[in-house]
Amino acid sequence: MTIIVKIGGSLMRGTAPRRLLARLAGEQGVVVVPGGGALADQVRAVQPQWDLSDAAAHRMALLAMEQMAHAMADLESRLLPARTPAELAEAAAKGAALWFPAAMTLGHAGIPESWDITSDSLAVWLAAEMGADRLVLVKAPGAPFLAPSGDRTADIAAWSATGLADAAFATMAVRFTGDILAVPADDGDRLDAALRTGARATELNEEAKEGSRPS
């Protein structure tokens, strides 16, 4: 079973997420996708100052993700760097792969060069390309999590509408038929459940519903 785990960029703006990376590094079959974090924020800041096109900013933001992958590899040496589908499959078969996205994404005709596309959409794009079983979006505490309704299409559209995922996520997710889950980074139990290879989407959604109810 292959599980794509995207680490939200907001988790890369403060203290380095060493514990999260260490948790993921011990999982065989996981592919870690880095968010752009503070480095992508700098692209957003400089774009209007220099009057850069969205296409140029998109490419720069992809390279911000690439730089974050280098940072993550330095923070957790057990993550296995990979750049191509073959390298990702080989690394995930041994342990936890770390995606360096530039080689697969820069200039790709199927990826619009727009701020509508962030690491969320790129993660679901990669999940479809690899035929992964599940995509897990690890978000910062306080993100606008919604209890699953049981309607996958409606739930994913709501993620884009509320800002939990980027504007293009619902469109990009059409190609991916596996499970899609969003979990807060500070909820270890839900992350553990999302990484359980034998768990079914319905089971995990029920757990998410329980976790969203007030105590």
CSV table of C-alpha atoms in Angstrom, one decimal:
chain,number,residue,atom,x,y,z
A,1,MET,CA,0.0,0.0,0.0
A,2,THR,CA,1.3,3.4,-1.0
A,3,ILE,CA,0.3,6.4,1.1
A,4,ILE,CA,1.1,10.0,0.0
A,5,VAL,CA,1.6,12.3,3.0
A,6,LYS,CA,1.6,16.0,2.3
A,7,ILE,CA,3.1,18.2,5.1
A,8,GLY,CA,1.3,21.5,5.1
A,9,GLY,CA,3.4,24.6,4.4
A,10,SER,CA,2.1,26.2,7.5
A,11,LEU,CA,4.0,23.5,9.5
A,12,MET,CA,7.2,24.7,7.9
A,13,ARG,CA,6.9,28.4,9.0
A,14,GLY,CA,7.9,28.0,12.7
A,15,THR,CA,9.8,25.3,14.6
A,16,ALA,CA,11.1,22.6,12.4
A,17,PRO,CA,8.7,19.6,12.5
A,18,ARG,CA,11.3,17.1,13.6
A,19,ARG,CA,8.9,14.8,15.5
A,20,LEU,CA,6.5,14.6,12.6
A,21,LEU,CA,9.2,13.8,10.1
A,22,ALA,CA,10.7,11.2,12.5
A,23,ARG,CA,7.2,9.6,12.8
A,24,LEU,CA,6.8,9.4,9.1
A,25,ALA,CA,10.4,8.2,8.5
A,26,GLY,CA,9.6,4.9,10.2
A,27,GLU,CA,6.7,4.0,7.8
A,28,GLN,CA,7.3,1.8,4.8
A,29,GLY,CA,5.2,2.7,1.8
A,30,VAL,CA,4.9,6.4,2.7
A,31,VAL,CA,5.8,9.2,0.2
A,32,VAL,CA,6.3,12.6,1.9
A,33,VAL,CA,5.4,15.7,-0.1
A,34,PRO,CA,6.8,19.0,1.3
A,35,GLY,CA,4.8,22.2,1.4
A,36,GLY,CA,6.5,25.4,0.4
A,37,GLY,CA,6.1,27.1,3.7
A,38,ALA,CA,8.0,30.2,4.4
A,39,LEU,CA,10.0,29.9,1.2
A,40,ALA,CA,6.8,30.0,-0.9
A,41,ASP,CA,5.6,33.0,1.2
A,42,GLN,CA,8.7,34.9,-0.1
A,43,VAL,CA,7.6,34.1,-3.6
A,44,ARG,CA,4.2,35.6,-2.9
A,45,ALA,CA,5.8,38.7,-1.4
A,46,VAL,CA,8.2,39.3,-4.3
A,47,GLN,CA,5.8,38.7,-7.1
A,48,PRO,CA,3.9,42.0,-6.9
A,49,GLN,CA,7.1,43.9,-6.1
A,50,TRP,CA,8.7,42.8,-9.3
A,51,ASP,CA,5.5,42.4,-11.3
A,52,LEU,CA,6.2,38.8,-12.0
A,53,SER,CA,3.7,36.6,-14.0
A,54,ASP,CA,1.8,33.8,-12.2
A,55,ALA,CA,3.7,31.3,-14.4
A,56,ALA,CA,7.0,32.6,-13.1
A,57,ALA,CA,5.7,32.6,-9.5
A,58,HIS,CA,4.4,29.1,-9.9
A,59,ARG,CA,7.8,27.8,-11.0
A,60,MET,CA,9.5,29.6,-8.1
A,61,ALA,CA,7.0,28.2,-5.7
A,62,LEU,CA,7.7,24.7,-7.0
A,63,LEU,CA,11.4,25.3,-6.3
A,64,ALA,CA,10.5,26.5,-2.8
A,65,MET,CA,9.0,23.0,-2.3
A,66,GLU,CA,12.2,21.5,-3.7
A,67,GLN,CA,14.2,23.5,-1.2
A,68,MET,CA,11.9,22.4,1.6
A,69,ALA,CA,12.6,18.8,0.6
A,70,HIS,CA,16.3,19.5,1.0
A,71,ALA,CA,15.6,20.9,4.5
A,72,MET,CA,13.5,17.9,5.4
A,73,ALA,CA,16.2,15.5,4.2
A,74,ASP,CA,18.6,17.3,6.5
A,75,LEU,CA,16.2,17.3,9.5
A,76,GLU,CA,15.5,13.5,9.1
A,77,SER,CA,18.2,11.5,7.4
A,78,ARG,CA,16.0,8.3,7.3
A,79,LEU,CA,13.8,9.8,4.6
A,80,LEU,CA,14.8,8.5,1.2
A,81,PRO,CA,15.1,11.2,-1.5
A,82,ALA,CA,13.4,10.5,-4.8
A,83,ARG,CA,12.6,12.5,-7.9
A,84,THR,CA,11.0,10.2,-10.5
A,85,PRO,CA,8.2,7.7,-10.3
A,86,ALA,CA,10.6,4.8,-10.5
A,87,GLU,CA,12.8,6.3,-7.7
A,88,LEU,CA,9.7,7.0,-5.6
A,89,ALA,CA,8.4,3.4,-5.9
A,90,GLU,CA,11.8,2.0,-5.1
A,91,ALA,CA,12.3,4.2,-2.1
A,92,ALA,CA,8.7,3.6,-0.7
A,93,ALA,CA,9.3,-0.1,-1.0
A,94,LYS,CA,12.3,0.2,1.4
A,95,GLY,CA,10.9,2.9,3.8
A,96,ALA,CA,9.6,6.4,3.6
A,97,ALA,CA,10.3,8.3,0.4
A,98,LEU,CA,10.8,12.1,0.2
A,99,TRP,CA,9.6,13.7,-3.0
A,100,PHE,CA,11.8,16.3,-4.7
A,101,PRO,CA,9.1,17.6,-7.0
A,102,ALA,CA,10.9,19.8,-9.6
A,103,ALA,CA,11.9,17.1,-12.0
A,104,MET,CA,8.3,15.8,-12.4
A,105,THR,CA,6.4,19.1,-12.3
A,106,LEU,CA,8.3,22.0,-13.7
A,107,GLY,CA,6.7,22.8,-17.1
A,108,HIS,CA,4.4,19.8,-17.0
A,109,ALA,CA,1.5,20.4,-19.4
A,110,GLY,CA,-1.1,18.9,-17.1
A,111,ILE,CA,-0.3,21.3,-14.2
A,112,PRO,CA,-1.6,24.8,-14.6
A,113,GLU,CA,0.9,27.5,-13.7
A,114,SER,CA,-1.3,29.4,-11.2
A,115,TRP,CA,-1.5,30.1,-7.5
A,116,ASP,CA,-4.7,27.9,-7.5
A,117,ILE,CA,-2.2,25.1,-7.6
A,118,THR,CA,-0.2,24.6,-4.4
A,119,SER,CA,1.4,21.6,-2.8
A,120,ASP,CA,-2.1,20.3,-1.9
A,121,SER,CA,-3.0,19.9,-5.6
A,122,LEU,CA,0.5,18.7,-6.4
A,123,ALA,CA,0.2,16.0,-3.8
A,124,VAL,CA,-3.1,14.7,-5.2
A,125,TRP,CA,-1.6,14.9,-8.7
A,126,LEU,CA,1.3,12.7,-7.5
A,127,ALA,CA,-1.1,10.3,-5.9
A,128,ALA,CA,-2.9,9.8,-9.2
A,129,GLU,CA,0.4,9.5,-11.1
A,130,MET,CA,1.6,6.8,-8.8
A,131,GLY,CA,-1.7,5.0,-8.4
A,132,ALA,CA,-1.4,5.5,-4.6
A,133,ASP,CA,-3.9,4.0,-2.3
A,134,ARG,CA,-4.3,7.0,0.0
A,135,LEU,CA,-3.5,10.7,0.3
A,136,VAL,CA,-3.2,12.2,3.7
A,137,LEU,CA,-3.0,16.0,4.1
A,138,VAL,CA,-1.3,16.9,7.4
A,139,LYS,CA,-2.5,20.4,8.3
A,140,ALA,CA,-1.7,22.8,11.1
A,141,PRO,CA,-3.8,22.8,14.3
A,142,GLY,CA,-6.7,25.3,13.9
A,143,ALA,CA,-7.2,24.7,10.2
A,144,PRO,CA,-10.9,24.6,9.1
A,145,PHE,CA,-11.4,20.8,9.4
A,146,LEU,CA,-14.9,19.6,8.6
A,147,ALA,CA,-16.5,16.3,9.7
A,148,PRO,CA,-16.9,14.0,6.7
A,149,SER,CA,-20.4,13.9,5.2
A,150,GLY,CA,-20.0,10.6,3.3
A,151,ASP,CA,-20.1,12.4,0.0
A,152,ARG,CA,-16.6,12.5,-1.2
A,153,THR,CA,-17.1,15.1,-4.0
A,154,ALA,CA,-19.0,17.5,-1.7
A,155,ASP,CA,-16.4,17.1,1.1
A,156,ILE,CA,-13.5,17.8,-1.2
A,157,ALA,CA,-15.3,20.8,-2.7
A,158,ALA,CA,-15.9,22.1,0.8
A,159,TRP,CA,-12.2,21.8,1.6
A,160,SER,CA,-11.4,24.2,-1.3
A,161,ALA,CA,-14.2,26.5,-0.4
A,162,THR,CA,-13.1,26.8,3.2
A,163,GLY,CA,-9.4,27.1,2.5
A,164,LEU,CA,-8.5,23.7,4.0
A,165,ALA,CA,-7.1,22.9,0.5
A,166,ASP,CA,-6.2,25.1,-2.4
A,167,ALA,CA,-8.6,26.3,-5.1
A,168,ALA,CA,-7.7,23.7,-7.7
A,169,PHE,CA,-7.7,20.7,-5.3
A,170,ALA,CA,-11.2,19.5,-6.1
A,171,THR,CA,-10.5,19.6,-9.8
A,172,MET,CA,-7.2,17.9,-9.5
A,173,ALA,CA,-8.6,15.2,-7.2
A,174,VAL,CA,-11.0,13.9,-9.9
A,175,ARG,CA,-8.1,11.8,-11.3
A,176,PHE,CA,-7.4,10.1,-8.0
A,177,THR,CA,-9.6,7.3,-6.9
A,178,GLY,CA,-7.9,6.4,-3.6
A,179,ASP,CA,-8.8,7.6,-0.1
A,180,ILE,CA,-8.3,11.3,0.7
A,181,LEU,CA,-8.0,12.3,4.4
A,182,ALA,CA,-7.1,15.5,6.2
A,183,VAL,CA,-5.6,15.4,9.7
A,184,PRO,CA,-4.3,18.0,12.2
A,185,ALA,CA,-0.6,17.7,12.9
A,186,ASP,CA,-1.2,17.7,16.7
A,187,ASP,CA,-3.6,14.7,16.6
A,188,GLY,CA,-1.3,11.7,16.8
A,189,ASP,CA,-4.1,9.2,17.1
A,190,ARG,CA,-5.7,10.4,13.8
A,191,LEU,CA,-2.4,10.4,12.1
A,192,ASP,CA,-1.7,6.9,13.3
A,193,ALA,CA,-5.1,5.8,12.0
A,194,ALA,CA,-4.5,7.5,8.6
A,195,LEU,CA,-1.2,5.6,8.3
A,196,ARG,CA,-2.7,2.2,9.1
A,197,THR,CA,-2.4,0.3,5.8
A,198,GLY,CA,-5.2,-2.1,6.5
A,199,ALA,CA,-7.8,0.6,7.5
A,200,ARG,CA,-10.6,1.4,5.1
A,201,ALA,CA,-11.8,4.9,4.2
A,202,THR,CA,-15.2,4.4,5.8
A,203,GLU,CA,-13.6,3.3,9.1
A,204,LEU,CA,-11.3,6.3,9.1
A,205,ASN,CA,-14.1,8.7,8.2
A,206,GLU,CA,-16.1,7.4,11.2
A,207,GLU,CA,-13.1,8.0,13.4
A,208,ALA,CA,-12.8,11.6,12.0
A,209,LYS,CA,-16.5,12.2,12.7
A,210,GLU,CA,-16.1,11.0,16.3
A,211,GLY,CA,-13.0,13.3,16.7
A,212,SER,CA,-14.9,16.3,15.4
A,213,ARG,CA,-17.8,16.0,18.0
A,214,PRO,CA,-17.6,18.1,21.1
A,215,SER,CA,-16.9,16.2,24.3
